Coordinates of C-alpha atoms and ligand atoms in Angstrom, one line a residue:
M1 CA 94.3 97.3 133.1
I2 CA 95.2 96.2 129.7
G3 CA 92.3 93.8 129.2
M4 CA 93.5 90.8 131.0
G5 CA 91.1 91.0 133.9
L6 CA 93.8 92.0 136.4
K7 CA 92.9 94.2 139.3
D8 CA 93.7 97.9 139.7
G9 CA 95.8 99.0 142.6
L10 CA 99.1 98.2 141.0
L11 CA 101.9 100.8 141.0
S12 CA 102.0 100.6 137.2
E13 CA 98.4 101.7 137.2
S14 CA 99.0 104.6 139.6
L15 CA 101.9 105.8 137.5
A16 CA 99.9 105.5 134.3
H17 CA 97.2 107.6 135.9
D18 CA 99.5 110.1 137.6
R19 CA 98.3 113.6 136.5
R20 CA 101.9 114.6 135.7
V21 CA 102.2 111.7 133.2
A22 CA 98.9 112.7 131.6
E23 CA 100.1 116.3 131.4
A24 CA 103.5 115.4 130.0
K25 CA 101.8 113.2 127.3
R26 CA 99.4 116.1 126.4
L27 CA 102.3 118.5 126.1
V28 CA 104.3 116.1 123.9
L29 CA 101.3 115.6 121.6
E30 CA 100.6 119.3 121.5
A31 CA 104.2 120.1 120.6
M32 CA 104.2 117.4 118.0
A33 CA 101.0 118.7 116.3
E34 CA 102.3 122.2 116.3
H35 CA 105.5 121.3 114.5
Q36 CA 103.6 119.0 112.2
S37 CA 101.4 121.9 111.1
R38 CA 104.5 123.2 109.2
L39 CA 104.7 120.0 107.1
V40 CA 102.3 120.5 104.3
G41 CA 103.6 118.7 101.2
V42 CA 106.4 117.4 99.1
K43 CA 109.6 119.6 99.4
P44 CA 113.0 119.3 97.7
A45 CA 116.2 119.0 99.8
D46 CA 117.6 122.0 101.6
E47 CA 120.6 123.3 99.6
R48 CA 122.5 123.9 102.8
L49 CA 122.1 120.2 103.9
K50 CA 122.8 118.5 100.6
A51 CA 126.6 118.0 100.9
S52 CA 126.5 116.8 104.5
Y53 CA 123.6 114.5 103.7
E54 CA 125.4 113.0 100.7
Q55 CA 128.4 112.4 103.0
A56 CA 126.2 110.8 105.7
I57 CA 124.7 108.5 103.1
Q58 CA 128.2 107.5 101.8
K59 CA 129.5 106.9 105.3
F60 CA 126.4 104.8 106.2
N61 CA 126.8 102.8 103.0
R62 CA 130.4 102.1 103.8
L63 CA 129.6 101.1 107.4
R64 CA 126.8 98.8 106.5
G65 CA 128.9 97.2 103.8
G66 CA 126.6 97.9 100.9
A67 CA 124.6 100.7 99.3
L68 CA 121.1 101.6 100.4
Y69 CA 118.4 101.1 97.7
Y70 CA 117.4 104.8 98.0
P71 CA 119.5 107.6 99.4
Y72 CA 117.1 107.7 102.3
L73 CA 117.9 108.8 105.8
G74 CA 114.8 109.9 107.7
S75 CA 115.1 112.8 110.1
G76 CA 112.7 111.0 112.5
F77 CA 109.9 113.4 111.8
G78 CA 106.8 113.2 109.6
K79 CA 103.0 113.7 109.5
G80 CA 100.7 111.0 108.2
A81 CA 101.8 109.9 104.7
L82 CA 104.5 112.6 104.6
V83 CA 108.1 112.0 105.9
E84 CA 111.0 114.4 106.4
L85 CA 114.4 113.2 105.3
A86 CA 117.6 114.4 107.0
D87 CA 118.4 116.6 103.9
G88 CA 115.2 118.6 104.7
S89 CA 113.3 117.1 101.8
V90 CA 109.7 115.9 102.4
K91 CA 108.3 112.9 100.5
Y92 CA 105.1 110.9 100.4
D93 CA 105.9 107.6 102.1
F94 CA 103.7 105.1 100.1
I95 CA 105.9 102.1 101.0
T96 CA 106.0 102.6 104.8
G97 CA 109.1 100.6 105.6
I98 CA 107.8 97.9 103.3
G99 CA 104.4 97.7 105.0
V100 CA 105.3 98.6 108.6
H101 CA 104.2 102.2 109.3
C102 CA 100.5 101.6 108.6
W103 CA 99.5 104.6 110.8
G104 CA 101.9 106.8 108.9
H105 CA 104.5 109.1 110.5
G106 CA 104.0 110.8 113.9
H107 CA 100.4 109.6 114.4
P108 CA 99.2 110.8 117.8
E109 CA 98.1 107.2 118.7
M110 CA 101.5 105.8 117.9
V111 CA 103.3 108.6 119.8
A112 CA 100.9 107.9 122.8
A113 CA 101.6 104.2 122.5
A114 CA 105.4 104.8 122.6
L115 CA 105.0 107.1 125.6
E116 CA 102.9 104.6 127.4
A117 CA 105.5 101.9 126.6
A118 CA 108.2 104.1 127.9
L119 CA 106.6 103.9 131.3
S120 CA 106.7 100.1 131.3
G121 CA 110.2 100.1 132.7
T122 CA 111.9 98.0 130.0
I123 CA 112.6 98.6 126.4
M124 CA 112.2 95.0 125.3
Q125 CA 109.9 92.1 126.0
G126 CA 111.1 88.5 125.9
N127 CA 110.0 84.9 126.3
L128 CA 111.2 84.6 129.9
Q129 CA 109.7 87.9 131.1
Q130 CA 106.8 89.5 129.3
D131 CA 104.4 92.0 130.6
V132 CA 100.7 92.3 130.5
R133 CA 100.9 94.0 127.1
S134 CA 102.2 90.9 125.4
A135 CA 99.5 88.7 127.0
A136 CA 96.8 91.2 125.9
L137 CA 98.1 91.3 122.3
V138 CA 98.2 87.5 122.0
Q139 CA 94.6 87.3 123.3
T140 CA 93.5 90.0 120.8
L141 CA 95.2 88.2 117.9
V142 CA 93.8 84.7 118.8
E143 CA 90.3 86.0 119.2
A144 CA 90.4 87.9 115.9
A145 CA 91.9 84.8 114.1
Q146 CA 89.1 82.6 115.3
E147 CA 86.5 84.7 113.4
G148 CA 85.5 82.9 110.2
G149 CA 85.9 79.4 111.6
S150 CA 89.6 78.9 112.0
R151 CA 90.8 76.5 114.7
L152 CA 93.8 78.7 115.6
E153 CA 94.1 78.7 119.4
H154 CA 97.7 79.7 120.2
C155 CA 100.0 82.6 119.3
V156 CA 103.7 83.2 119.9
L157 CA 105.2 86.6 119.3
T158 CA 108.6 87.2 117.7
T159 CA 110.8 89.8 116.2
S160 CA 110.6 89.5 112.4
G161 CA 108.5 87.9 109.7
A162 CA 111.4 85.5 109.0
M163 CA 111.4 84.4 112.6
A164 CA 107.6 83.9 112.6
N165 CA 108.1 81.7 109.5
E166 CA 111.0 79.8 111.0
N167 CA 108.9 79.1 114.1
A168 CA 106.1 78.0 111.8
L169 CA 108.4 75.6 109.9
K170 CA 109.8 74.2 113.0
I171 CA 106.4 73.5 114.5
L172 CA 105.2 71.9 111.2
M173 CA 108.4 69.8 110.8
Q174 CA 108.4 68.6 114.4
K175 CA 104.7 67.6 114.1
R176 CA 105.3 65.8 110.8
W177 CA 108.7 64.3 111.6
P178 CA 110.4 62.7 109.6
A179 CA 108.8 64.6 106.7
S180 CA 111.3 67.3 105.7
R181 CA 110.2 68.7 102.4
V182 CA 108.0 71.7 101.9
L183 CA 105.6 72.7 99.1
A184 CA 105.4 76.4 98.1
F185 CA 104.3 78.6 95.2
E186 CA 106.5 79.6 92.3
G187 CA 107.5 83.2 92.8
C188 CA 106.8 83.2 96.6
F189 CA 108.8 85.2 99.2
A190 CA 109.1 83.8 102.7
G191 CA 112.2 85.5 104.2
R192 CA 115.9 85.3 104.1
T193 CA 117.1 82.9 106.8
L194 CA 119.1 79.8 105.8
A195 CA 115.8 77.8 105.6
L196 CA 113.6 80.5 104.2
S197 CA 116.0 81.4 101.4
Q198 CA 115.4 77.9 100.1
I199 CA 111.6 78.5 100.0
T200 CA 111.8 82.1 98.7
D201 CA 111.7 81.4 94.9
K202 CA 114.5 83.8 94.0
P203 CA 117.8 82.0 93.1
G204 CA 119.7 85.2 93.5
Y205 CA 118.9 85.3 97.2
R206 CA 120.4 82.0 98.0
V207 CA 123.7 82.3 96.1
G208 CA 126.4 80.6 98.1
L209 CA 124.1 79.1 100.7
P210 CA 123.8 75.4 101.5
T211 CA 120.5 73.6 100.7
T212 CA 118.8 73.4 104.0
V213 CA 115.2 72.5 103.0
A214 CA 114.0 70.7 99.9
V215 CA 111.2 72.6 98.3
D216 CA 108.7 71.6 95.6
Y217 CA 107.1 74.4 93.7
V218 CA 103.5 74.7 92.5
P219 CA 102.5 77.3 90.0
F220 CA 100.4 80.2 91.4
F221 CA 96.9 81.3 90.3
D222 CA 96.6 82.9 86.9
A223 CA 93.7 85.3 86.8
Q224 CA 93.7 85.2 83.0
R225 CA 93.2 81.4 83.0
P226 CA 91.5 80.5 86.3
G227 CA 90.3 77.0 85.5
E228 CA 93.4 76.0 83.6
S229 CA 95.8 77.4 86.3
T230 CA 93.9 75.5 89.0
Q231 CA 94.3 72.2 87.1
R232 CA 97.9 72.9 86.4
A233 CA 98.6 73.7 90.1
L234 CA 96.7 70.6 91.3
A235 CA 98.6 68.4 88.8
A236 CA 101.9 69.7 90.1
L237 CA 100.9 69.2 93.7
R238 CA 99.9 65.6 93.0
R239 CA 103.1 64.9 91.1
H240 CA 105.2 66.2 94.1
V241 CA 103.3 64.3 96.8
E242 CA 103.3 61.1 94.8
R243 CA 107.0 61.4 94.0
Y244 CA 107.9 61.8 97.7
P245 CA 105.1 59.9 99.6
G246 CA 104.7 61.2 103.2
A247 CA 107.7 63.5 102.8
H248 CA 106.0 66.9 102.9
A249 CA 105.8 68.7 106.3
A250 CA 103.6 71.5 104.9
M251 CA 102.5 73.7 102.0
C252 CA 103.3 77.4 102.5
F253 CA 100.6 79.7 101.0
E254 CA 101.0 83.4 100.3
L255 CA 97.5 84.4 99.3
V256 CA 98.5 87.6 97.6
Q257 CA 102.1 87.3 96.4
G258 CA 103.9 90.4 97.7
E259 CA 107.5 90.5 96.7
G260 CA 106.5 88.2 93.8
G261 CA 104.6 91.1 92.1
Y262 CA 101.2 91.6 93.7
H263 CA 99.5 88.6 92.2
V264 CA 96.1 88.0 93.9
G265 CA 94.9 84.5 94.5
D266 CA 91.4 83.1 94.3
R267 CA 89.2 81.2 96.8
A268 CA 88.3 78.4 94.4
F269 CA 91.9 77.9 93.5
F270 CA 93.0 77.8 97.1
V271 CA 90.2 75.5 98.2
A272 CA 91.0 73.0 95.4
L273 CA 94.6 72.8 96.6
M274 CA 93.7 72.8 100.3
E275 CA 91.2 70.0 99.9
E276 CA 93.9 67.9 98.1
L277 CA 96.4 68.7 100.9
R278 CA 93.9 67.7 103.5
T279 CA 93.2 64.4 101.8
R280 CA 96.9 63.7 101.7
R281 CA 97.4 64.9 105.3
V282 CA 99.8 67.7 104.5
P283 CA 99.3 70.7 106.9
I284 CA 98.6 74.2 105.6
M285 CA 100.7 77.2 106.6
I286 CA 99.7 80.7 105.5
D287 CA 102.3 83.4 105.4
E288 CA 100.5 86.7 106.1
V289 CA 103.6 88.7 106.9
Q290 CA 102.7 91.1 104.1
T291 CA 98.9 90.7 103.8
F292 CA 97.9 90.9 107.4
G293 CA 95.6 93.9 107.9
R294 CA 95.6 94.9 104.2
T295 CA 92.6 93.1 102.7
T296 CA 88.9 93.4 103.6
R297 CA 89.5 91.4 106.8
L298 CA 92.2 91.4 109.4
F299 CA 93.6 88.1 108.1
A300 CA 93.7 87.5 104.3
F301 CA 92.7 83.8 105.0
Q302 CA 89.4 85.4 106.3
H303 CA 89.1 87.5 103.2
F304 CA 89.4 84.4 101.0
G305 CA 87.1 82.3 103.4
L306 CA 89.8 79.7 104.2
G307 CA 89.5 79.7 108.0
P308 CA 88.6 76.0 108.4
Y309 CA 91.7 74.9 106.4
V310 CA 94.5 76.7 108.2
D311 CA 96.9 75.0 110.6
V312 CA 99.6 77.6 111.1
V313 CA 99.5 81.4 110.2
T314 CA 102.3 83.9 110.4
I315 CA 101.9 87.7 110.6
G316 CA 104.3 90.7 110.5
K317 CA 105.1 94.1 109.2
L318 CA 101.9 96.2 109.9
S319 CA 101.5 94.3 113.2
Q320 CA 104.8 95.9 114.5
V321 CA 105.6 92.7 116.3
C322 CA 105.5 89.4 114.4
A323 CA 103.7 86.2 115.4
T324 CA 103.0 82.6 114.6
L325 CA 99.5 81.4 115.3
F326 CA 98.7 77.7 115.4
T327 CA 96.0 75.1 116.2
D328 CA 96.0 73.1 119.3
E329 CA 97.1 70.0 117.3
M330 CA 100.2 71.8 116.2
T331 CA 101.4 72.7 119.7
P332 CA 105.2 72.2 119.7
Q333 CA 107.1 70.3 122.3
P334 CA 108.6 72.5 125.1
G335 CA 111.9 74.0 124.1
L336 CA 111.3 74.2 120.3
I337 CA 110.2 77.8 120.2
S338 CA 111.8 80.5 122.3
Q339 CA 113.7 83.7 121.9
T340 CA 115.4 86.3 124.1
F341 CA 113.4 89.1 122.5
T342 CA 109.8 88.8 121.4
G343 CA 109.7 92.5 120.5
G344 CA 110.2 96.1 121.7
T345 CA 107.6 97.2 124.3
A346 CA 106.6 100.2 122.1
G347 CA 105.9 97.9 119.2
I348 CA 103.8 95.5 121.3
Q349 CA 101.8 98.5 122.7
A350 CA 101.4 99.9 119.2
A351 CA 100.3 96.6 117.8
R352 CA 97.3 96.4 119.9
V353 CA 96.3 100.0 119.2
I354 CA 96.6 99.2 115.4
V355 CA 94.8 95.9 115.5
E356 CA 91.9 97.2 117.7
G357 CA 91.7 100.4 115.5
L358 CA 91.5 98.3 112.3
L359 CA 88.9 96.0 113.8
R360 CA 86.7 98.7 115.3
R361 CA 86.8 101.7 113.0
G362 CA 85.4 100.6 109.7
Y363 CA 88.5 99.5 107.9
F364 CA 87.3 96.1 106.8
G365 CA 84.4 94.8 104.7
P366 CA 83.7 95.2 101.0
Q367 CA 82.9 98.9 101.6
G368 CA 85.4 99.5 104.4
K369 CA 88.0 102.2 104.4
I370 CA 90.7 99.9 103.0
A371 CA 88.5 98.9 100.0
Q372 CA 87.6 102.5 99.4
L373 CA 91.2 103.6 99.5
H374 CA 92.1 100.8 97.1
G375 CA 89.2 101.9 94.7
H376 CA 90.3 105.5 94.8
F377 CA 94.0 104.7 94.2
A378 CA 93.4 102.1 91.5
G379 CA 90.9 104.4 89.7
R380 CA 93.5 107.2 89.6
L381 CA 96.3 104.9 88.3
Q382 CA 94.0 103.4 85.7
A383 CA 93.1 106.9 84.5
I384 CA 96.8 107.7 84.1
G385 CA 97.2 104.6 81.9
E386 CA 94.2 105.7 79.8
R387 CA 95.4 109.2 79.4
H388 CA 99.0 108.1 78.4
P389 CA 99.0 104.8 76.6
G390 CA 102.1 102.7 77.2
V391 CA 103.3 104.4 80.4
L392 CA 101.7 101.8 82.7
S393 CA 99.5 98.8 82.8
G394 CA 97.3 97.7 85.7
P395 CA 96.7 98.6 88.5
F396 CA 97.2 95.3 90.3
G397 CA 96.9 94.1 93.9
L398 CA 94.3 94.0 96.6
G399 CA 93.3 96.4 99.4
A400 CA 96.2 98.3 100.8
M401 CA 98.6 96.6 98.3
V402 CA 98.6 98.5 95.0
A403 CA 100.9 98.2 92.1
F404 CA 101.3 99.0 88.4
T405 CA 103.6 97.7 85.7
P406 CA 105.6 100.6 84.2
F407 CA 106.3 100.7 80.5
D408 CA 107.8 97.4 79.3
G409 CA 107.8 95.8 82.8
T410 CA 111.4 94.8 82.9
P411 CA 113.1 94.8 86.3
E412 CA 115.5 97.6 85.1
T413 CA 112.5 99.8 84.0
A414 CA 110.6 99.2 87.3
K415 CA 113.8 100.1 89.3
R416 CA 114.3 103.2 87.2
V417 CA 110.8 104.4 87.6
A418 CA 110.9 103.7 91.4
Q419 CA 114.1 105.8 91.6
A420 CA 112.6 108.6 89.5
L421 CA 109.5 108.7 91.8
F422 CA 111.7 108.8 94.8
E423 CA 113.5 111.9 93.3
A424 CA 110.1 113.4 92.6
G425 CA 108.9 112.9 96.1
V426 CA 107.0 109.6 96.2
I427 CA 108.5 106.5 97.9
G428 CA 107.3 103.2 96.4
F429 CA 109.3 100.0 95.7
T430 CA 109.5 97.3 93.1
A431 CA 108.1 93.8 93.1
G432 CA 108.1 90.8 90.8
A433 CA 110.2 90.1 87.7
H434 CA 108.1 89.0 84.7
P435 CA 106.7 91.6 84.7
A436 CA 108.3 93.7 87.3
R437 CA 106.1 96.2 89.0
V438 CA 106.2 99.4 91.1
R439 CA 104.2 98.8 94.3
F440 CA 102.8 100.7 97.2
L441 CA 102.0 99.7 100.7
I442 CA 99.9 102.7 101.8
P443 CA 99.6 103.9 105.4
V444 CA 96.0 102.9 105.8
G445 CA 95.6 104.5 109.2
A446 CA 96.8 107.9 108.0
V447 CA 96.4 108.3 104.3
T448 CA 93.7 110.5 102.8
T449 CA 92.3 110.6 99.3
E450 CA 94.0 114.0 98.9
D451 CA 97.3 112.3 99.6
I452 CA 96.5 109.7 96.9
D453 CA 95.6 112.4 94.4
A454 CA 98.9 114.3 95.2
V455 CA 100.9 111.0 94.7
C456 CA 99.1 110.2 91.5
A457 CA 99.8 113.7 90.1
I458 CA 103.5 113.0 90.8
V459 CA 103.3 109.5 89.3
E460 CA 101.7 110.9 86.1
K461 CA 104.2 113.8 85.7
T462 CA 107.1 111.4 86.2
L463 CA 105.9 108.8 83.8
V464 CA 105.1 111.4 81.2
E465 CA 108.5 112.9 81.5
M466 CA 110.1 109.5 81.2
K467 CA 108.0 108.7 78.1
G468 CA 109.2 112.1 76.7
Q469 CA 112.8 110.8 77.1
G470 CA 111.9 108.0 74.8
G471 CA 110.8 105.4 77.4
P472 CA 113.0 102.4 78.1
S473 CA 114.5 102.3 74.6
G474 CA 115.5 106.0 75.0
W475 CA 117.2 105.6 78.4
C476 CA 120.0 103.3 77.5
Ligands
PLP501 C1 105.3 87.2 102.6 C2 106.5 87.5 103.4 N1 107.0 86.6 104.3 C3 108.0 86.8 105.0 C4 108.7 88.0 105.0 C5 109.9 88.3 105.8 O1 109.7 89.2 106.8 P1 110.9 90.0 107.5 O2 111.5 90.8 106.4 O3 110.2 90.8 108.6 O4 111.8 89.0 108.0 C6 108.3 89.0 104.1 C7 109.0 90.3 103.9 O5 108.9 91.0 103.0 C8 107.1 88.8 103.3 O6 106.6 89.7 102.4

């Protein structure tokens, strides 16, 4: 039974081991693999489906009250890094729902997890009634988080990265009451709730919203000027805490800025800030909603060796279900943190398969699968830049977060390149603004070096064609 030391002999166990269930699972996986064998590479839309697909997209845009970023409607079928759209086209999914589908599409382990979850009797799990899967996942996450010397002891599950961050903020503010200000990095992204849109450093995302939380920004690490940027950040931090003595409930850290443009931080930089925060008794919150499972360790704070400093950590995306982890000192008062849903049962089941898979199958470490995939992808992108000067700079990022700056790096150019790649069969996304980048969140549990080579061939062809049209100055 799912790792909680519970005894066998339960009806749930006898159902799970019923030979008809095992046979049904085997048949589903066999059928899936058979159909997947016909999915072999990028494919254009089926002419017969084009018109109805376009209509379906228009209708969806209307119903949701705004246009989709891409004309993307998945058919619900895929294989590894390849995904089939409802117009019959097949594309490389190198953004994976912005970091969610880390095992790719139609992975047998994910299908099996969903089938097992289907036997659980309920679609959703919640705070009042959770089953053994939730308890097992929480145990796995806390044990993994303690490696590397963190004092994290508790973990509450939730439905989104934003809710994990909201819960973190509430925990920190309650603990530090009446401190109500927050420190954060310039260019950070924390989510889009009323509170988090104040922290997210993107004025466009808070147009028309009331000011709910006062935020003081500190400049992020600059890899070109490590020492200088550390001094600049420390000076800003000191200015803020001295201007508002005792008023800061926490500083939020994003160790690799995701939406902000794949800027990678640095241990010495973080340690300098964290030591200062400790001296001034300001708690440290790490937002790992995008970085979780993507560096050389399960948690990016472990990659950067920051375990002893962390008070509260949030995770999301790749973990399928989101979570807020915290030290014993940070334990909130009863009633502060609760929700009807903590997550879908299938997501919770899959989360444990993913986390255990990442931890036990050689993904981490300086030579682990993630580092190797990064090296391969980054090497191919760099070679494109060398073969075709001016089409891209970079690559940037860390581990399973990879990006490049296309052409002049304006947001319009990055968007145009992302859209052109989509048309050509590669789904990426943009990040950052000055410069803006095209980024990829690769499906680490499914992607192969052959997939990366195929994607890079499309990237190269697309960029060369766009250069042939005169580059950004020729497009307007
Ligand atoms: C660092 C970070 N924090 C928080 C969030 C918000 O997560 P969600 O979109 O699941 O609410 C994101 C989403 O992109 C993120 O990248």
